[in-house]
Structures are given as structure tokens and as C-alpha cells.
Amino acid sequence: MTVELTAKQRQQSRLMLMFAACSGVVMVALGAFAAHGLNHRLAPHLLDVFKVGVQYQAWHTLALLGCGILSRFLPSKALSYAALFFVIGIICFSGSLYALALTGIKWFGPITPMGGICFIIGWVMLAIATWRSA
């Protein structure tokens, strides 16, 4: 099945896939940093916080990759919104956990749930996009 994409749709798909690739690079680097560079420098509970950030970034990087691939076949605004919310979620959720673990500044903690809400919205938008494609 071939779908003719507009220039804007091709660009959006490309951006989704590029962000997924970049996020994957960062995620692997931060995971290695946690395993080899932080395990003796952070308190165990802060290392666990950092690792949760890496895990959620990994899962949502894969979700974003899926959005980028799906957008090549089922372009939709809902899919674009799903990708956007996954990106914002990665930045807010994982980013705030990294900052909290590395600095110990508790102010970063309240940002984490906002990222979690973005993840949830992203999954809902992905469900809407796939439901509408049928």
C-alpha cells in the first residue's frame, strides 16, 4: 500500500524519526553513564530515580519511533500530536528525573508528573490515530 504524503507530512515524519534517533542515542549514553559513572557517586535511591528516567525514555523513544514509521502509512493529526506529547513527556518526565538525581534539588520533582500526563495523552492520541485509520 502506497500513501502519497504531502511535503509537510514527510517533514513531520522525518522529525519524529530524527527525534527518536537522537533520543535513543541520549538514552543509551545516559544508561551507560548511570551504570558506569554514577553507581558509586549517587545514593542508591537517586541512582534508582535516574534509572527510571532512562527506562521511561527508552519506552517512549520506541513509541516515538513507532509514530514516525506509522506516519509514513497513516498520516494524521492525532499521530502528530501523539509524537509531540511523547517528546514533551520525555523532556519533562525523564529530564526532571535526571536533574533531580544529579542535583538533589527537590524542585524538579513536581515537573515529573506533568511529563507523565504528557505520556498518557500521547498514548491516547496514538489510540485515536489508529482507531480513525480503520
PDB file of C-alpha atoms in Angstrom:
ATOM      1  CA  MET A   1       0.000   0.000   0.000  1.00  0.00           C
ATOM      2  CA  THR A   2       1.430   3.343  -1.049  1.00  0.00           C
ATOM      3  CA  VAL A   3       0.314   6.581   0.522  1.00  0.00           C
ATOM      4  CA  GLU A   4       1.176   9.866  -1.152  1.00  0.00           C
ATOM      5  CA  LEU A   5       2.432  12.202   1.575  1.00  0.00           C
ATOM      6  CA  THR A   6       2.489  15.962   1.371  1.00  0.00           C
ATOM      7  CA  ALA A   7       5.757  17.794   1.950  1.00  0.00           C
ATOM      8  CA  LYS A   8       4.532  18.772   5.425  1.00  0.00           C
ATOM      9  CA  GLN A   9       3.664  15.160   6.297  1.00  0.00           C
ATOM     10  CA  ARG A  10       7.076  13.951   5.077  1.00  0.00           C
ATOM     11  CA  GLN A  11       8.748  16.633   7.185  1.00  0.00           C
ATOM     12  CA  GLN A  12       6.721  15.723  10.288  1.00  0.00           C
ATOM     13  CA  SER A  13       7.532  12.032   9.860  1.00  0.00           C
ATOM     14  CA  ARG A  14      11.194  12.862   9.382  1.00  0.00           C
ATOM     15  CA  LEU A  15      11.225  14.997  12.537  1.00  0.00           C
ATOM     16  CA  MET A  16       9.578  12.214  14.554  1.00  0.00           C
ATOM     17  CA  LEU A  17      12.157   9.709  13.368  1.00  0.00           C
ATOM     18  CA  MET A  18      15.063  12.127  13.920  1.00  0.00           C
ATOM     19  CA  PHE A  19      13.956  12.913  17.464  1.00  0.00           C
ATOM     20  CA  ALA A  20      13.521   9.188  18.154  1.00  0.00           C
ATOM     21  CA  ALA A  21      17.038   8.513  16.870  1.00  0.00           C
ATOM     22  CA  CYS A  22      18.531  11.364  18.915  1.00  0.00           C
ATOM     23  CA  SER A  23      16.586  10.312  21.989  1.00  0.00           C
ATOM     24  CA  GLY A  24      17.862   6.771  21.519  1.00  0.00           C
ATOM     25  CA  VAL A  25      21.456   7.983  21.425  1.00  0.00           C
ATOM     26  CA  VAL A  26      20.958  10.085  24.564  1.00  0.00           C
ATOM     27  CA  MET A  27      19.128   7.262  26.332  1.00  0.00           C
ATOM     28  CA  VAL A  28      21.891   4.716  25.691  1.00  0.00           C
ATOM     29  CA  ALA A  29      24.578   7.212  26.725  1.00  0.00           C
ATOM     30  CA  LEU A  30      22.736   8.120  29.931  1.00  0.00           C
ATOM     31  CA  GLY A  31      22.086   4.461  30.721  1.00  0.00           C
ATOM     32  CA  ALA A  32      25.783   3.695  30.361  1.00  0.00           C
ATOM     33  CA  PHE A  33      26.640   6.798  32.401  1.00  0.00           C
ATOM     34  CA  ALA A  34      24.317   5.592  35.169  1.00  0.00           C
ATOM     35  CA  ALA A  35      25.737   2.073  35.136  1.00  0.00           C
ATOM     36  CA  HIS A  36      29.411   3.008  34.973  1.00  0.00           C
ATOM     37  CA  GLY A  37      29.764   6.588  36.144  1.00  0.00           C
ATOM     38  CA  LEU A  38      27.076   7.196  38.712  1.00  0.00           C
ATOM     39  CA  ASN A  39      26.807   3.903  40.569  1.00  0.00           C
ATOM     40  CA  HIS A  40      29.470   4.954  43.088  1.00  0.00           C
ATOM     41  CA  ARG A  41      28.662   8.674  43.103  1.00  0.00           C
ATOM     42  CA  LEU A  42      24.923   8.751  43.790  1.00  0.00           C
ATOM     43  CA  ALA A  43      22.966   7.459  46.723  1.00  0.00           C
ATOM     44  CA  PRO A  44      21.142   4.240  45.746  1.00  0.00           C
ATOM     45  CA  HIS A  45      17.698   5.910  45.782  1.00  0.00           C
ATOM     46  CA  LEU A  46      18.936   8.718  43.492  1.00  0.00           C
ATOM     47  CA  LEU A  47      20.522   6.184  41.142  1.00  0.00           C
ATOM     48  CA  ASP A  48      17.153   4.412  41.003  1.00  0.00           C
ATOM     49  CA  VAL A  49      15.467   7.735  40.161  1.00  0.00           C
ATOM     50  CA  PHE A  50      17.949   8.253  37.319  1.00  0.00           C
ATOM     51  CA  LYS A  51      17.366   4.713  36.033  1.00  0.00           C
ATOM     52  CA  VAL A  52      13.585   5.241  36.000  1.00  0.00           C
ATOM     53  CA  GLY A  53      14.185   8.279  33.768  1.00  0.00           C
ATOM     54  CA  VAL A  54      16.254   6.135  31.393  1.00  0.00           C
ATOM     55  CA  GLN A  55      13.610   3.381  31.336  1.00  0.00           C
ATOM     56  CA  TYR A  56      10.754   5.739  30.537  1.00  0.00           C
ATOM     57  CA  GLN A  57      12.861   7.490  27.912  1.00  0.00           C
ATOM     58  CA  ALA A  58      13.575   4.099  26.323  1.00  0.00           C
ATOM     59  CA  TRP A  59       9.924   3.067  26.138  1.00  0.00           C
ATOM     60  CA  HIS A  60       8.775   6.395  24.800  1.00  0.00           C
ATOM     61  CA  THR A  61      11.631   6.616  22.316  1.00  0.00           C
ATOM     62  CA  LEU A  62      10.288   3.365  20.875  1.00  0.00           C
ATOM     63  CA  ALA A  63       6.761   4.811  20.887  1.00  0.00           C
ATOM     64  CA  LEU A  64       8.030   7.874  19.047  1.00  0.00           C
ATOM     65  CA  LEU A  65       9.832   5.655  16.552  1.00  0.00           C
ATOM     66  CA  GLY A  66       6.544   3.825  16.006  1.00  0.00           C
ATOM     67  CA  CYS A  67       4.763   7.136  15.425  1.00  0.00           C
ATOM     68  CA  GLY A  68       7.352   8.131  12.846  1.00  0.00           C
ATOM     69  CA  ILE A  69       7.010   4.854  10.986  1.00  0.00           C
ATOM     70  CA  LEU A  70       3.209   4.812  11.196  1.00  0.00           C
ATOM     71  CA  SER A  71       3.038   8.384   9.940  1.00  0.00           C
ATOM     72  CA  ARG A  72       4.528   7.177   6.653  1.00  0.00           C
ATOM     73  CA  PHE A  73       1.464   4.950   6.128  1.00  0.00           C
ATOM     74  CA  LEU A  74      -1.312   6.526   8.217  1.00  0.00           C
ATOM     75  CA  PRO A  75      -0.624  10.261   8.358  1.00  0.00           C
ATOM     76  CA  SER A  76      -2.933  12.044  10.777  1.00  0.00           C
ATOM     77  CA  LYS A  77      -3.015  15.000  13.125  1.00  0.00           C
ATOM     78  CA  ALA A  78      -3.666  12.658  16.053  1.00  0.00           C
ATOM     79  CA  LEU A  79      -0.454  10.792  15.270  1.00  0.00           C
ATOM     80  CA  SER A  80       1.472  14.058  15.093  1.00  0.00           C
ATOM     81  CA  TYR A  81       0.031  15.058  18.466  1.00  0.00           C
ATOM     82  CA  ALA A  82       0.957  11.667  19.913  1.00  0.00           C
ATOM     83  CA  ALA A  83       4.560  12.190  18.837  1.00  0.00           C
ATOM     84  CA  LEU A  84       4.584  15.729  20.210  1.00  0.00           C
ATOM     85  CA  PHE A  85       3.291  14.579  23.594  1.00  0.00           C
ATOM     86  CA  PHE A  86       5.859  11.774  23.700  1.00  0.00           C
ATOM     87  CA  VAL A  87       8.621  14.318  23.051  1.00  0.00           C
ATOM     88  CA  ILE A  88       7.339  16.685  25.734  1.00  0.00           C
ATOM     89  CA  GLY A  89       6.909  13.749  28.094  1.00  0.00           C
ATOM     90  CA  ILE A  90      10.492  12.586  27.570  1.00  0.00           C
ATOM     91  CA  ILE A  91      11.796  16.078  28.224  1.00  0.00           C
ATOM     92  CA  CYS A  92       9.619  16.752  31.278  1.00  0.00           C
ATOM     93  CA  PHE A  93       9.445  13.289  32.864  1.00  0.00           C
ATOM     94  CA  SER A  94      12.881  11.874  32.163  1.00  0.00           C
ATOM     95  CA  GLY A  95      14.613  15.243  32.146  1.00  0.00           C
ATOM     96  CA  SER A  96      13.240  16.183  35.560  1.00  0.00           C
ATOM     97  CA  LEU A  97      14.284  12.807  36.999  1.00  0.00           C
ATOM     98  CA  TYR A  98      17.806  13.222  35.620  1.00  0.00           C
ATOM     99  CA  ALA A  99      18.025  16.721  37.073  1.00  0.00           C
ATOM    100  CA  LEU A 100      16.614  15.608  40.432  1.00  0.00           C
ATOM    101  CA  ALA A 101      19.030  12.675  40.682  1.00  0.00           C
ATOM    102  CA  LEU A 102      22.097  14.672  39.655  1.00  0.00           C
ATOM    103  CA  THR A 103      21.444  17.824  41.665  1.00  0.00           C
ATOM    104  CA  GLY A 104      19.269  16.652  44.539  1.00  0.00           C
ATOM    105  CA  ILE A 105      17.144  19.772  44.022  1.00  0.00           C
ATOM    106  CA  LYS A 106      13.627  18.741  45.010  1.00  0.00           C
ATOM    107  CA  TRP A 107      12.085  21.491  42.840  1.00  0.00           C
ATOM    108  CA  PHE A 108      12.444  19.213  39.816  1.00  0.00           C
ATOM    109  CA  GLY A 109      10.098  16.633  41.375  1.00  0.00           C
ATOM    110  CA  PRO A 110       6.800  18.408  40.566  1.00  0.00           C
ATOM    111  CA  ILE A 111       7.720  18.549  36.864  1.00  0.00           C
ATOM    112  CA  THR A 112       7.789  14.748  36.618  1.00  0.00           C
ATOM    113  CA  PRO A 113       4.000  14.189  36.841  1.00  0.00           C
ATOM    114  CA  MET A 114       3.440  16.734  34.056  1.00  0.00           C
ATOM    115  CA  GLY A 115       5.674  14.591  31.858  1.00  0.00           C
ATOM    116  CA  GLY A 116       3.708  11.519  32.908  1.00  0.00           C
ATOM    117  CA  ILE A 117       0.474  13.211  31.893  1.00  0.00           C
ATOM    118  CA  CYS A 118       2.040  14.008  28.513  1.00  0.00           C
ATOM    119  CA  PHE A 119       2.933  10.326  28.106  1.00  0.00           C
ATOM    120  CA  ILE A 120      -0.658   9.335  28.848  1.00  0.00           C
ATOM    121  CA  ILE A 121      -2.014  11.900  26.380  1.00  0.00           C
ATOM    122  CA  GLY A 122       0.469  10.628  23.782  1.00  0.00           C
ATOM    123  CA  TRP A 123      -0.795   7.064  24.173  1.00  0.00           C
ATOM    124  CA  VAL A 124      -4.419   8.223  23.976  1.00  0.00           C
ATOM    125  CA  MET A 125      -3.649  10.186  20.805  1.00  0.00           C
ATOM    126  CA  LEU A 126      -1.915   7.129  19.331  1.00  0.00           C
ATOM    127  CA  ALA A 127      -5.014   5.066  20.097  1.00  0.00           C
ATOM    128  CA  ILE A 128      -7.220   7.698  18.451  1.00  0.00           C
ATOM    129  CA  ALA A 129      -4.971   7.805  15.386  1.00  0.00           C
ATOM    130  CA  THR A 130      -5.097   4.045  14.951  1.00  0.00           C
ATOM    131  CA  TRP A 131      -8.842   3.867  15.617  1.00  0.00           C
ATOM    132  CA  ARG A 132      -9.532   6.508  12.991  1.00  0.00           C
ATOM    133  CA  SER A 133      -7.316   4.777  10.439  1.00  0.00           C
ATOM    134  CA  ALA A 134      -9.544   1.709  10.243  1.00  0.00           C
TER     135      ALA A 134
END
